[in-house]
Short mmCIF file of C-alpha atoms and ligand atoms in Angstrom, two decimals:
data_model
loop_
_atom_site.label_atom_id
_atom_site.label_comp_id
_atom_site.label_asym_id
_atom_site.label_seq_id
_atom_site.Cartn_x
_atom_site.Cartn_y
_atom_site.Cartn_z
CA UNK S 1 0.00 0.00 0.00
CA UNK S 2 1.46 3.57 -1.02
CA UNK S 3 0.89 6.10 0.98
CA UNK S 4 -0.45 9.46 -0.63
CA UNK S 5 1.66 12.15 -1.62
CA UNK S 6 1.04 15.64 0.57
CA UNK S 7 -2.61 16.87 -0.32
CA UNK S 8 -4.11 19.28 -2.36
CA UNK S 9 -6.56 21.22 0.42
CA UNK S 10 -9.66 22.89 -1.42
CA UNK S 11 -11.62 25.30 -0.73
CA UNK S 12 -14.83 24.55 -2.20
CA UNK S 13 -17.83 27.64 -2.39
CA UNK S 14 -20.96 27.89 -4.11
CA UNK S 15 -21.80 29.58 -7.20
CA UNK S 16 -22.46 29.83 -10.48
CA UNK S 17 -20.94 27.04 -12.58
CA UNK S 18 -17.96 28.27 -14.81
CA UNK S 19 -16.14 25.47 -16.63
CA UNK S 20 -12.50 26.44 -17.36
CA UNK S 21 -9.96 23.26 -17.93
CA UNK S 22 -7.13 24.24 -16.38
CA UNK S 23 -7.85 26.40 -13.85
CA UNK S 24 -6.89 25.57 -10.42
CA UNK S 25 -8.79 25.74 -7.86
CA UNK S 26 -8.40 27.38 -4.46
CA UNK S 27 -7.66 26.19 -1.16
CA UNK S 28 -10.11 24.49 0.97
CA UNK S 29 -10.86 21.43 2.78
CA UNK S 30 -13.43 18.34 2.24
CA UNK S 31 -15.69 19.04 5.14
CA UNK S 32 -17.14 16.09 6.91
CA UNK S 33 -20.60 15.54 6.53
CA UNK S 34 -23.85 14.69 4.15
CA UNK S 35 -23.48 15.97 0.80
CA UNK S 36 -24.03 15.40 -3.14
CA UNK S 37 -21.52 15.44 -5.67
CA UNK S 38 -22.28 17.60 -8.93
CA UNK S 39 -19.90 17.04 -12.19
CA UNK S 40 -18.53 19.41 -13.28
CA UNK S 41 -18.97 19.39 -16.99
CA UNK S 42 -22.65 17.74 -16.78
CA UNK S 43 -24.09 20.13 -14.81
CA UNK S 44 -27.52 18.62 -13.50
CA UNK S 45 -25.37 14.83 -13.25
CA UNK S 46 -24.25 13.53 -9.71
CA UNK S 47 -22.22 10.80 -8.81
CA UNK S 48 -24.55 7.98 -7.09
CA UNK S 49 -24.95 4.07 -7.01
CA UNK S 50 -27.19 2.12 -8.98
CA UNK S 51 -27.05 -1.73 -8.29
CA UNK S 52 -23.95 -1.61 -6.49
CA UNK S 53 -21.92 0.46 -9.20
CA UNK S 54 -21.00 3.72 -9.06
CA UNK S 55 -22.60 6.05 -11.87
CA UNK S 56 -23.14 9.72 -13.12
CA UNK S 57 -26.74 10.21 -14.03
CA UNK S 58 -29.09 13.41 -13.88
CA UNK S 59 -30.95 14.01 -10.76
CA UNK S 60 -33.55 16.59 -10.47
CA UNK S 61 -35.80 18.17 -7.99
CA UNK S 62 -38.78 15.65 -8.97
CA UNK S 63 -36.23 12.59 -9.16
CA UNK S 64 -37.39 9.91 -6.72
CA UNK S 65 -36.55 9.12 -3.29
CA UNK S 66 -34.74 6.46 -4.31
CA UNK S 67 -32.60 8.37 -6.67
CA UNK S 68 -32.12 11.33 -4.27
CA UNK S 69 -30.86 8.81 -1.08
CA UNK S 70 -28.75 6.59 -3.68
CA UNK S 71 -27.21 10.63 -5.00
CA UNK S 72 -26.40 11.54 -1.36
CA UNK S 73 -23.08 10.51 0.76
CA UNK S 74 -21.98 11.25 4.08
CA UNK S 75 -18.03 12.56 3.86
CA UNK S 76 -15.88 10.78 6.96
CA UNK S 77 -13.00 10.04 8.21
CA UNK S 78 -11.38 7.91 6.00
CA UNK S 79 -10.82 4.28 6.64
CA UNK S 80 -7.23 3.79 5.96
CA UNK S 81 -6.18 7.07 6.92
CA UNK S 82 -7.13 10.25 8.99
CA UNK S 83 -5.43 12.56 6.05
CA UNK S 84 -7.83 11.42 3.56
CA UNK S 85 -11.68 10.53 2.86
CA UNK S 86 -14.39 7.83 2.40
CA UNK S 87 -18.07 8.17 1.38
CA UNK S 88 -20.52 6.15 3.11
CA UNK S 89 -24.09 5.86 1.45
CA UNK S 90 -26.88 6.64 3.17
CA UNK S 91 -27.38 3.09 3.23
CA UNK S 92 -24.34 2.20 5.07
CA UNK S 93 -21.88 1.06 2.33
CA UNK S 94 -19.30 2.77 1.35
CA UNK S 95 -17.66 3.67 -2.23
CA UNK S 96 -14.98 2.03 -2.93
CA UNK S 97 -12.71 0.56 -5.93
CA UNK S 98 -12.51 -2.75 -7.08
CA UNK S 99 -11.34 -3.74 -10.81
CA UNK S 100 -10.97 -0.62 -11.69
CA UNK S 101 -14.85 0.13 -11.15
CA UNK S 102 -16.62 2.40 -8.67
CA UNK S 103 -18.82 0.28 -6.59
CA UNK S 104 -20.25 0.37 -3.13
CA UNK S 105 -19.74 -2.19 0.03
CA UNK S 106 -20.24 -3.02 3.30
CA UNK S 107 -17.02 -2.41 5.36
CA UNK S 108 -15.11 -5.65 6.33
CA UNK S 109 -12.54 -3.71 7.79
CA UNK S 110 -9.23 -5.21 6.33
CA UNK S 111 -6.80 -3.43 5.31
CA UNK S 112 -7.25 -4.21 1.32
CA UNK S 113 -11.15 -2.70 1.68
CA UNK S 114 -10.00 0.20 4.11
CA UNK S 115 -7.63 1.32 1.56
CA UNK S 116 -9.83 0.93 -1.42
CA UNK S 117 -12.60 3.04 0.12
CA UNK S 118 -9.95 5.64 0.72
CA UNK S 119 -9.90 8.76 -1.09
CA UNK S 120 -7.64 12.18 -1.22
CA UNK S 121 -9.04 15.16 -2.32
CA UNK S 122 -6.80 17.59 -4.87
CA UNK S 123 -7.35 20.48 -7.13
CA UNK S 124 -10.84 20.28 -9.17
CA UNK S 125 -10.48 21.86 -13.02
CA UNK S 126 -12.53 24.67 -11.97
CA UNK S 127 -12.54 27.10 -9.09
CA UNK S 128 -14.75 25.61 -6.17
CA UNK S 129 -14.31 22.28 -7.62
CA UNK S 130 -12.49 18.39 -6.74
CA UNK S 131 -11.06 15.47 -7.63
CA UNK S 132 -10.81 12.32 -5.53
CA UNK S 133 -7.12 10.48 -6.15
CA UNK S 134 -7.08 6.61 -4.91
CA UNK S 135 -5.31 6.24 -1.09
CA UNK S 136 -3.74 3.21 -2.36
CA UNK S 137 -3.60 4.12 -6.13
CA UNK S 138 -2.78 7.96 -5.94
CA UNK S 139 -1.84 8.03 -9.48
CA UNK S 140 -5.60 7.54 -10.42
CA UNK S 141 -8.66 8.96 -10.13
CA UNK S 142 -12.69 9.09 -9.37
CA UNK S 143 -14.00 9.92 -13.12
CA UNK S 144 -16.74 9.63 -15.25
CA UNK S 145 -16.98 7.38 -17.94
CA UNK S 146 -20.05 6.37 -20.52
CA UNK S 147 -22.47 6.96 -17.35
CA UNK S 148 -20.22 5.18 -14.90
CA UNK S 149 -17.32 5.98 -12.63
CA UNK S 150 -13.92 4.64 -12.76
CA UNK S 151 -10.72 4.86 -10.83
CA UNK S 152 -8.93 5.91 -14.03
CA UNK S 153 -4.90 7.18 -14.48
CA UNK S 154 -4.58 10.57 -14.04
CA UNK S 155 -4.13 12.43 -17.77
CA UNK S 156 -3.35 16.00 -17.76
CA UNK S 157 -5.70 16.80 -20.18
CA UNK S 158 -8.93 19.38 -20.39
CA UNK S 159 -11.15 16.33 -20.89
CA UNK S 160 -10.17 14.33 -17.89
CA UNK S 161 -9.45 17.12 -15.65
CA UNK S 162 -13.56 17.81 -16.18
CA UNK S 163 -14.53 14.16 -15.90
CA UNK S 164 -12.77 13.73 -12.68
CA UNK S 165 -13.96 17.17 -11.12
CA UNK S 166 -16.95 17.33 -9.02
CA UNK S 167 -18.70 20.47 -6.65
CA UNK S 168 -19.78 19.71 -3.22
CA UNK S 169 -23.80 20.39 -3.21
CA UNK S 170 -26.32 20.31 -0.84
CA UNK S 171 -27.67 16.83 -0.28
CA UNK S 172 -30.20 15.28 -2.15
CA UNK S 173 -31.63 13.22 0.90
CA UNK S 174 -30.46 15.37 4.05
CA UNK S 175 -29.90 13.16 7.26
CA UNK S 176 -32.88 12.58 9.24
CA UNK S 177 -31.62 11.23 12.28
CA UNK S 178 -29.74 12.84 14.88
CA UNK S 179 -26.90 10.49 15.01
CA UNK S 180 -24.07 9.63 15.36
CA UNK S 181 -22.53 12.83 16.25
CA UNK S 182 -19.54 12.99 14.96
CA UNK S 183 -19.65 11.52 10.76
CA UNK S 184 -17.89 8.08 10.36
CA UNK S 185 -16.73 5.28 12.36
CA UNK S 186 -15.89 5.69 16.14
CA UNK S 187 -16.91 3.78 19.33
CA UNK S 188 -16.05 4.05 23.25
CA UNK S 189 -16.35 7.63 23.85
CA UNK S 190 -14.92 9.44 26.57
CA UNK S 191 -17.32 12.92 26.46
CA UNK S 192 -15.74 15.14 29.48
CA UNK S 193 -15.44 19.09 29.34
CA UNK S 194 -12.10 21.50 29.90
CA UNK S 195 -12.50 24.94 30.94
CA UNK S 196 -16.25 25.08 29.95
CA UNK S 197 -16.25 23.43 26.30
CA UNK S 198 -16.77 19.83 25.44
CA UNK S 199 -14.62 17.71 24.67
CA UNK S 200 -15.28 13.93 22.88
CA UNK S 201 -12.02 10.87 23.05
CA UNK S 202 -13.57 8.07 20.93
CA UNK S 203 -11.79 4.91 19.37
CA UNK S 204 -11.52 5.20 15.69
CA UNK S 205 -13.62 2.35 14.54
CA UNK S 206 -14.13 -0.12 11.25
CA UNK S 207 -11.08 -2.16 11.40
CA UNK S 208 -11.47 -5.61 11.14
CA UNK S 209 -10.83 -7.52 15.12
CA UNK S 210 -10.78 -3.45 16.09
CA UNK S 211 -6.74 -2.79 14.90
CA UNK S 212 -6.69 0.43 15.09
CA UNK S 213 -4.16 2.73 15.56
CA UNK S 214 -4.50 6.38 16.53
CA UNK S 215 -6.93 8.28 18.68
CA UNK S 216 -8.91 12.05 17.40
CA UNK S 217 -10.23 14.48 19.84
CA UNK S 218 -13.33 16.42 18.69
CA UNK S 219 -14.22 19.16 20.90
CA UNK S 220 -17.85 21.38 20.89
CA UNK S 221 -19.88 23.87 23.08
CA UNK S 222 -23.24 22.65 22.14
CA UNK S 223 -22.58 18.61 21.71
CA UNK S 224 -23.80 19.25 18.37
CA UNK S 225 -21.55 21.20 16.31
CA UNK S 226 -17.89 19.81 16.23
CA UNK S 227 -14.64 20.78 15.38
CA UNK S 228 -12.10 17.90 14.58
CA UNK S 229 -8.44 18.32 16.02
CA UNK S 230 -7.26 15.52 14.02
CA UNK S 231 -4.93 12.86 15.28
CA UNK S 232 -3.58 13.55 19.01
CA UNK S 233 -1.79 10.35 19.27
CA UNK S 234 -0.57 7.55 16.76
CA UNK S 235 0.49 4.37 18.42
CA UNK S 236 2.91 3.40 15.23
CA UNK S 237 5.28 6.48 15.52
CA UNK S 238 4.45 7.30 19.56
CA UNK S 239 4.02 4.29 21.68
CA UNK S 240 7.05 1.86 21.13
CA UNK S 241 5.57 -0.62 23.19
CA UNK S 242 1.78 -0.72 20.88
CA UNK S 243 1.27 -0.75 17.67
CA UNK S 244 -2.36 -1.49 17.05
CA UNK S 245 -5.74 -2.14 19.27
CA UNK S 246 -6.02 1.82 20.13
CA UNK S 247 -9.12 1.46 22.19
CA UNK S 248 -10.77 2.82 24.63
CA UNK S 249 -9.29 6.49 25.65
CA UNK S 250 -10.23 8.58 28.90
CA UNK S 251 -8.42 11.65 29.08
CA UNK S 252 -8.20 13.84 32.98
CA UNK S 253 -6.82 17.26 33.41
CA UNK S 254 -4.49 17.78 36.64
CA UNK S 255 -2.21 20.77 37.50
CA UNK S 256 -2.28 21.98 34.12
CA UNK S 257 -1.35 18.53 32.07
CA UNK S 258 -4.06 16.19 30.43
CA UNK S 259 -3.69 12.52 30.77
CA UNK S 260 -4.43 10.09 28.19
CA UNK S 261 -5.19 6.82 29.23
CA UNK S 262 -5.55 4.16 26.84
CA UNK S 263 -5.12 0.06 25.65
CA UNK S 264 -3.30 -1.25 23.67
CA UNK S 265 -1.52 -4.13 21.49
CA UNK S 266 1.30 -5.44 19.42
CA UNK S 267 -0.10 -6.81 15.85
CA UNK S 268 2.86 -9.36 15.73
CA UNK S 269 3.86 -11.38 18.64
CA UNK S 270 2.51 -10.72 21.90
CA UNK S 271 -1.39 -10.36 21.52
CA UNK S 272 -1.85 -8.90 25.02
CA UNK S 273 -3.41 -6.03 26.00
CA UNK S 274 -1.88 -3.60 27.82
CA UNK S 275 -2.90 -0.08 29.64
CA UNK S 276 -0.78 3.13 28.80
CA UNK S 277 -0.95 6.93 29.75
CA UNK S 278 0.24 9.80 27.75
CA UNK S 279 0.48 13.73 28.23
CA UNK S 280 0.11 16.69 26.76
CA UNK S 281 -0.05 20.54 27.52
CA UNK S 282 -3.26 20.96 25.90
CA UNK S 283 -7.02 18.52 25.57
CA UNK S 284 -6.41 18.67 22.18
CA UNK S 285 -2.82 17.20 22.74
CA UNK S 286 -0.15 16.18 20.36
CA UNK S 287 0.08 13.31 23.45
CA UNK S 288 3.32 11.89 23.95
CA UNK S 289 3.62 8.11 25.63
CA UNK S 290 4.43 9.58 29.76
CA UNK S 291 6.27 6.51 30.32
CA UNK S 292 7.81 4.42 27.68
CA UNK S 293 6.11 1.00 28.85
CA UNK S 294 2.81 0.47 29.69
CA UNK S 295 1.28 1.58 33.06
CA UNK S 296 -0.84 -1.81 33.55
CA UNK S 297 0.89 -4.92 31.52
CA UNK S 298 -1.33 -7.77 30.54
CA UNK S 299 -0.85 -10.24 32.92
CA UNK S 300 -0.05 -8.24 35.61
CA UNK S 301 -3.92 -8.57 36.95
CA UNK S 302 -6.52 -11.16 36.36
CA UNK S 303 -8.95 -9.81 33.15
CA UNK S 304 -7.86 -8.30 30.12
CA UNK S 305 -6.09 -4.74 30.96
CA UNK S 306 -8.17 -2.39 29.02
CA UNK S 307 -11.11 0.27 29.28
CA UNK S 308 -8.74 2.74 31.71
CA UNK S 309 -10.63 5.51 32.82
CA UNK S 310 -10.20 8.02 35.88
CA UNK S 311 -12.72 9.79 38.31
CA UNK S 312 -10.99 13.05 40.10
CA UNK S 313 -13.23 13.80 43.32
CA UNK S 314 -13.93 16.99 44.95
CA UNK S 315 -10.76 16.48 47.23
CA UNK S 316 -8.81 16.15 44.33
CA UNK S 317 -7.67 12.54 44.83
CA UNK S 318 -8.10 11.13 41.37
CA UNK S 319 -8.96 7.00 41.03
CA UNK S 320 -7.80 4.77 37.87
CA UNK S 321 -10.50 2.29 36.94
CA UNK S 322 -9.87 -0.41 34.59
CA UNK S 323 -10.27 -3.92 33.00
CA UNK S 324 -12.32 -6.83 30.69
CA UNK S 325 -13.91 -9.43 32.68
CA UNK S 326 -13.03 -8.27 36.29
CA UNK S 327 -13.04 -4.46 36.92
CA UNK S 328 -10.34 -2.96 39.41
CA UNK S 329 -9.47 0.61 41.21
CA UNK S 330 -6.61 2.28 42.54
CA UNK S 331 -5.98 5.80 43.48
CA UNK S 332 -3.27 7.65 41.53
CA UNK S 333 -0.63 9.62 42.69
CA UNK S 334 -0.47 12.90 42.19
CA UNK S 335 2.08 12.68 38.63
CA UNK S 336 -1.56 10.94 37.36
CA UNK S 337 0.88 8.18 35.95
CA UNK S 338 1.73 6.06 38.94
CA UNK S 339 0.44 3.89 41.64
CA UNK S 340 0.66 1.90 44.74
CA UNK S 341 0.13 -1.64 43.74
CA UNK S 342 -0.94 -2.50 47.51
CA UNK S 343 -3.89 -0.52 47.01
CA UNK S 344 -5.43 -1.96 44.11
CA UNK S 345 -8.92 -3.46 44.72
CA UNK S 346 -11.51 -5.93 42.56
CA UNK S 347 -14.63 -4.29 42.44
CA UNK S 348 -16.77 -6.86 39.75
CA UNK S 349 -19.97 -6.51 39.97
CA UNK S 350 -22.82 -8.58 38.58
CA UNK S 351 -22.77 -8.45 34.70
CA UNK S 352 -19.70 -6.66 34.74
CA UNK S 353 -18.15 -7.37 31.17
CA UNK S 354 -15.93 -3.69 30.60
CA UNK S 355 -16.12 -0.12 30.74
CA UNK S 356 -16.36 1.12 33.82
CA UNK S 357 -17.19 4.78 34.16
CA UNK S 358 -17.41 6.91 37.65
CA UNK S 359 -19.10 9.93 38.64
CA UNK S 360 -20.34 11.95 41.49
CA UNK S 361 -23.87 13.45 41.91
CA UNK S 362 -25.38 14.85 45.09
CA UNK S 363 -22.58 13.57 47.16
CA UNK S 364 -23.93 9.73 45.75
CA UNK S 365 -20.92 7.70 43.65
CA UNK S 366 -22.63 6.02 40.38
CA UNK S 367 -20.42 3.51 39.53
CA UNK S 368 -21.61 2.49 35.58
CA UNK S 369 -20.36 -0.22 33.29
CA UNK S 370 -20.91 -2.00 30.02
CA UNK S 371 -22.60 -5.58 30.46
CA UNK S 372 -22.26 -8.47 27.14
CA UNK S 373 -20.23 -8.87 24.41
CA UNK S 374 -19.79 -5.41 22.09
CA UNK S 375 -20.36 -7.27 19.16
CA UNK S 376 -23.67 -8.38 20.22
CA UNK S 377 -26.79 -6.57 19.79
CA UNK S 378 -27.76 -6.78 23.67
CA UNK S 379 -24.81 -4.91 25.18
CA UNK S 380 -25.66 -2.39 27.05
CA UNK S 381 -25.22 -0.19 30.30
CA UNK S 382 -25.56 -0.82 34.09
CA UNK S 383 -25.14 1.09 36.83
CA UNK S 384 -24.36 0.86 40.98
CA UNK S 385 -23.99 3.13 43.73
CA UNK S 386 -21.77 3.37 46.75
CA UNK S 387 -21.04 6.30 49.21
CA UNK S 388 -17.54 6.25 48.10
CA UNK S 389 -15.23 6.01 45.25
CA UNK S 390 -14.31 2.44 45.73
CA UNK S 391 -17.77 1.48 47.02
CA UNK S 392 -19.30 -0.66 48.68
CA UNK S 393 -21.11 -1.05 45.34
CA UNK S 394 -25.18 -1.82 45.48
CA UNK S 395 -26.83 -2.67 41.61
CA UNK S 396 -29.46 -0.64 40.81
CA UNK S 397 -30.22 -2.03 37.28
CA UNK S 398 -30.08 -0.79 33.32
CA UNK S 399 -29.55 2.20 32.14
CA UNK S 400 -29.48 1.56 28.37
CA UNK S 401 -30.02 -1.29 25.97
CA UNK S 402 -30.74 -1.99 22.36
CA UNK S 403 -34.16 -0.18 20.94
CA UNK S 404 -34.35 -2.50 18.31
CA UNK S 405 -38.06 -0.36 17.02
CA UNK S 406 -35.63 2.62 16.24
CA UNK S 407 -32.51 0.03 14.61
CA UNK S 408 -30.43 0.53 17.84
CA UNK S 409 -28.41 -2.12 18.98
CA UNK S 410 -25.71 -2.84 21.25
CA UNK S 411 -25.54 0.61 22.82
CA UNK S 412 -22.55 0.45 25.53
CA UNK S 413 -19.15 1.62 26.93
CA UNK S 414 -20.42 5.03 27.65
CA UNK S 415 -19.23 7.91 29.69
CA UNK S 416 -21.41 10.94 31.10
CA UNK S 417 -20.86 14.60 31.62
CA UNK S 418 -22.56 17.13 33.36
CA UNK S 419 -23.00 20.60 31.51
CA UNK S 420 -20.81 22.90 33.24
CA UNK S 421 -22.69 24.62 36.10
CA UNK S 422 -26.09 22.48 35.58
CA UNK S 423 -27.81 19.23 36.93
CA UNK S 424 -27.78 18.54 32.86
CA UNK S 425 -26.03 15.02 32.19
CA UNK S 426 -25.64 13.44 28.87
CA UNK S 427 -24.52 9.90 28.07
CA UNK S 428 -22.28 9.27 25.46
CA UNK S 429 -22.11 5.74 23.91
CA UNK S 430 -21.46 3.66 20.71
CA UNK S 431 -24.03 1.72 19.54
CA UNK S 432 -23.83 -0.47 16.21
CA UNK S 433 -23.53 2.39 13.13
CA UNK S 434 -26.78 2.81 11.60
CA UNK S 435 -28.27 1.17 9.48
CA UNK S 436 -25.16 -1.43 8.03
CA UNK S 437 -23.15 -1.50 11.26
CA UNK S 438 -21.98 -4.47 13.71
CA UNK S 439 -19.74 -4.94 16.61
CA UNK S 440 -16.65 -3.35 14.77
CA UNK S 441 -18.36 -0.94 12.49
CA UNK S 442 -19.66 1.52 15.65
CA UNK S 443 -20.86 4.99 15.79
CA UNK S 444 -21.36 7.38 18.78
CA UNK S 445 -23.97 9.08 20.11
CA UNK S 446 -25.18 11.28 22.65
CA UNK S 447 -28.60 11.38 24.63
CA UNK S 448 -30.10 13.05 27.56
CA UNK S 449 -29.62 11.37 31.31
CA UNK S 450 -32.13 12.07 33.84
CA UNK S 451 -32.12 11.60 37.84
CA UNK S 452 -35.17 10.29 39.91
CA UNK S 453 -35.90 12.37 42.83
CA UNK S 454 -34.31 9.53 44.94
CA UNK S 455 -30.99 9.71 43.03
CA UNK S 456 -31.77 6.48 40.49
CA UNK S 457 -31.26 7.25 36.94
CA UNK S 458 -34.03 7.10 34.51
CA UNK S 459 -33.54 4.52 31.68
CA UNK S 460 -31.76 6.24 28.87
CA UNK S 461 -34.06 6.26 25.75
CA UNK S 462 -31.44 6.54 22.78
CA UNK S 463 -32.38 8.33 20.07
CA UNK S 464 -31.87 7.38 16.27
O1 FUB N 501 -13.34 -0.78 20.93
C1 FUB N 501 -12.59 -1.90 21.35
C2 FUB N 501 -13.23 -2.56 22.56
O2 FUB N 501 -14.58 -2.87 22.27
C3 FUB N 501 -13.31 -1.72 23.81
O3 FUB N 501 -12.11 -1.66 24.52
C4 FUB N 501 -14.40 -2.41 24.53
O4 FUB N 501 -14.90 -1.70 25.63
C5 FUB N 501 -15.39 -2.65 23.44
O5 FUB N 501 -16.17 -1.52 23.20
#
């Protein structure tokens, strides 16, 4: 797999169409999100799929449904890199390459589909226009061909520079449903806020046995609007001891520094799991590994040594919580990145399977956890209580499951924040991407979470 060379950044406006050959556009970016793709010398012709294949065909106003949805894409993250692009249809596939041919897919998540769904976006032919170059093929492009569309070599000609140039329109079929918040693939969120603004840690989903490799931060001040900081820590180039299985981030703040924890894995040899902490000057990092070796090794406890994440209390004492199959505490010490293995307790409750997640409300801990197997459509979210930070735990029940009526499944590994200032909570989770998604193809979202009078929390009803 080649790796593309530095990108062409567009900046892509609306307007009249003006088709010049030749003329290079200016610079902007491919924003995330739902959109339709116009050509640019067949005005009136968008790229959309048509039994599986990709094709350019006219779409108007009184066009049907059909036409409109099959027209439409959502822009994400792309699978086999962060620098580049894929195009998932509003059915859940996504556009990708095979023989030459535009088609579209359901993700498997190996590395051969990943990169074939991948696409780079460079200079258009006109102003406010773009091309899409192959990720693994950068030396051809998305164009249009007798109605279809190809992943032809690039020709620096006026013909091909139009037939592989498209404008970003408004969708066809705008999204409906509310989720997932952030566009693409991501799962296990860790939604806490810095200094008033929100702030969202997920793990960057769609690999195949969830390899992954680097982590994004997203931040917001409305939990609906986002702004992506890109890549804040890559385990290949800055975590010697992992190099894939970047899962499950929680990120604290403490005397200025914010601490990354995280799992993760070697993809040759050793198959382990193992817990790491990085730091950085800023929530939006670049992270660097704090320690050079893992902070938890596999092995070192009973249960596989993922899902870190910390609870800071009023007094300021902050508590690591961790682990697959048994879940464990330990207060940190004050460098956030050390601990007194004497003081390391099991906590498992009933159902535990992973996640855990602390907070504090009304001076009543709510200790909260994720309960079956991700990949299957019942996992979900429980919750205890305790009067302090390591319990003594008590079960109180569910607080969010699969709403199979609204195509929800498997919603789980959560976290919760409060709103700064308010009794406001929201939950955010990962729940199987709608509608084409399974246990490794997640997306998140967030929903409201409501207190009884007497402290319980009010089932969670997630929203499509
Ligand atoms: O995303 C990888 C793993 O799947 C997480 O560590 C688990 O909690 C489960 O969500």
């Amino acid at each position: 797999m080649r790796i593309p060379s530095v990108l062409a950044v567009l900046a892509l406006s609306a307007g009249p169409l003006t088709v010049s050959p030749g003329v290079s556009a200016a610079a902007a970016t491919l924003p995330a999100g739902v959109r339709s793709f116009e050509s640019v010398n067949q005005p009136g012709s968008y790229v959309r799929h048509q039994e599986s294949l990709g094709r350019l065909t006219p779409v108007t106003a009184g066009s049907s449904q059909q036409t409109k949805l099959d027209a439409t894409f959502t822009v994400v993250n792309g699978l086999a890199s962060p620098s580049c692009y894929s195009l998932q249809t509003r059915n859940g596939l996504f556009l990708r390459h095979r023989d030459w041919r535009l088609r579209v897919d359901a993700n498997t998540g190996d590395s051969a589909f990943r990169a074939d769904a991948t696409f780079c976006p460079q200079d258009g032919s006109v102003a406010g226009s773009l091309s899409l170059s192959s990720y693994n093929y950068p030396a051809r492009r998305i164009r249009h061909r007798d109605s279809g569309l190809w992943l032809d070599t690039y020709q620096d000609s006026p013909n091909f520079r139009a037939d592989s140039s498209f404008r970003l329109k408004s969708p066809w079929a705008p999204k409906v449903n509310k989720g997932p918040v952030v566009p693409g693939l991501f799962a296990d969120p860790h939604l806490t806020s810095f200094n008033g603004r929100y702030y969202l840690y997920p793990t960057t989903d769609g690999y195949a046995s969830w390899s992954g490799t680097y982590y994004k931060a997203f931040s917001s001040t409305d939990l609906v609007n986002w702004t992506d900081h890109g890549v804040i820590l890559d385990h290949g180039p800055d975590v010697s001891w992992a190099d894939n299985s970047a899962w499950a981030p929680a990120v604290a703040a403490k005397n200025g520094s914010y601490y990354l924890y995280f799992s993760g894995g070697l993809a040759r040899g050793d198959t382990s799991k193992h817990i790491g902490v990085a730091v950085a000057d800023s929530p939006t990092g670049p992270f660097r590994d704090a320690l050079g070796r893992p902070l938890i090794r596999s092995g070192q406890y009973t249960g596989q040594a993922i899902d870190p994440m910390v609870f800071t209390d009023d007094d300021g004492q902050s508590y690591l919580y961790w682990g697959q199959g048994a879940a464990r505490v330990v207060p940190l010490n004050p460098d956030m990145v050390s601990f007194d293995p004497a003081r390391v307790r099991v906590i498992t409750p009933p159902g535990y399977n992973e996640a855990a997640f602390v907070l504090k409300r009304n001076d009543i801990y709510y200790f909260m956890w994720s309960e079956n197997d991700t990949r299957s459509e019942d996992y979900r979210v429980a919750y205890a209580t305790g009067p302090t930070p390591l319990g003594p735990w008590t079960k109180r029940g569910i607080v969010l499951q699969k709403r199979l009526g609204a195509g929800i499944k498997g919603p789980g590994h959560h976290s919760v924040v409060r709103a700064p200032g308010t009794d406001t909570w929201h939950i955010a989770y990962h729940r199987f991407a709608i509608p084409a998604g399974n246990g490794t193809n997640r997306e998140v979202a967030i929903d409201r979470m409501e207190f009884n009078a007497d402290g319980t929390i009010r089932p969670v009803v997630p929203t499509p």
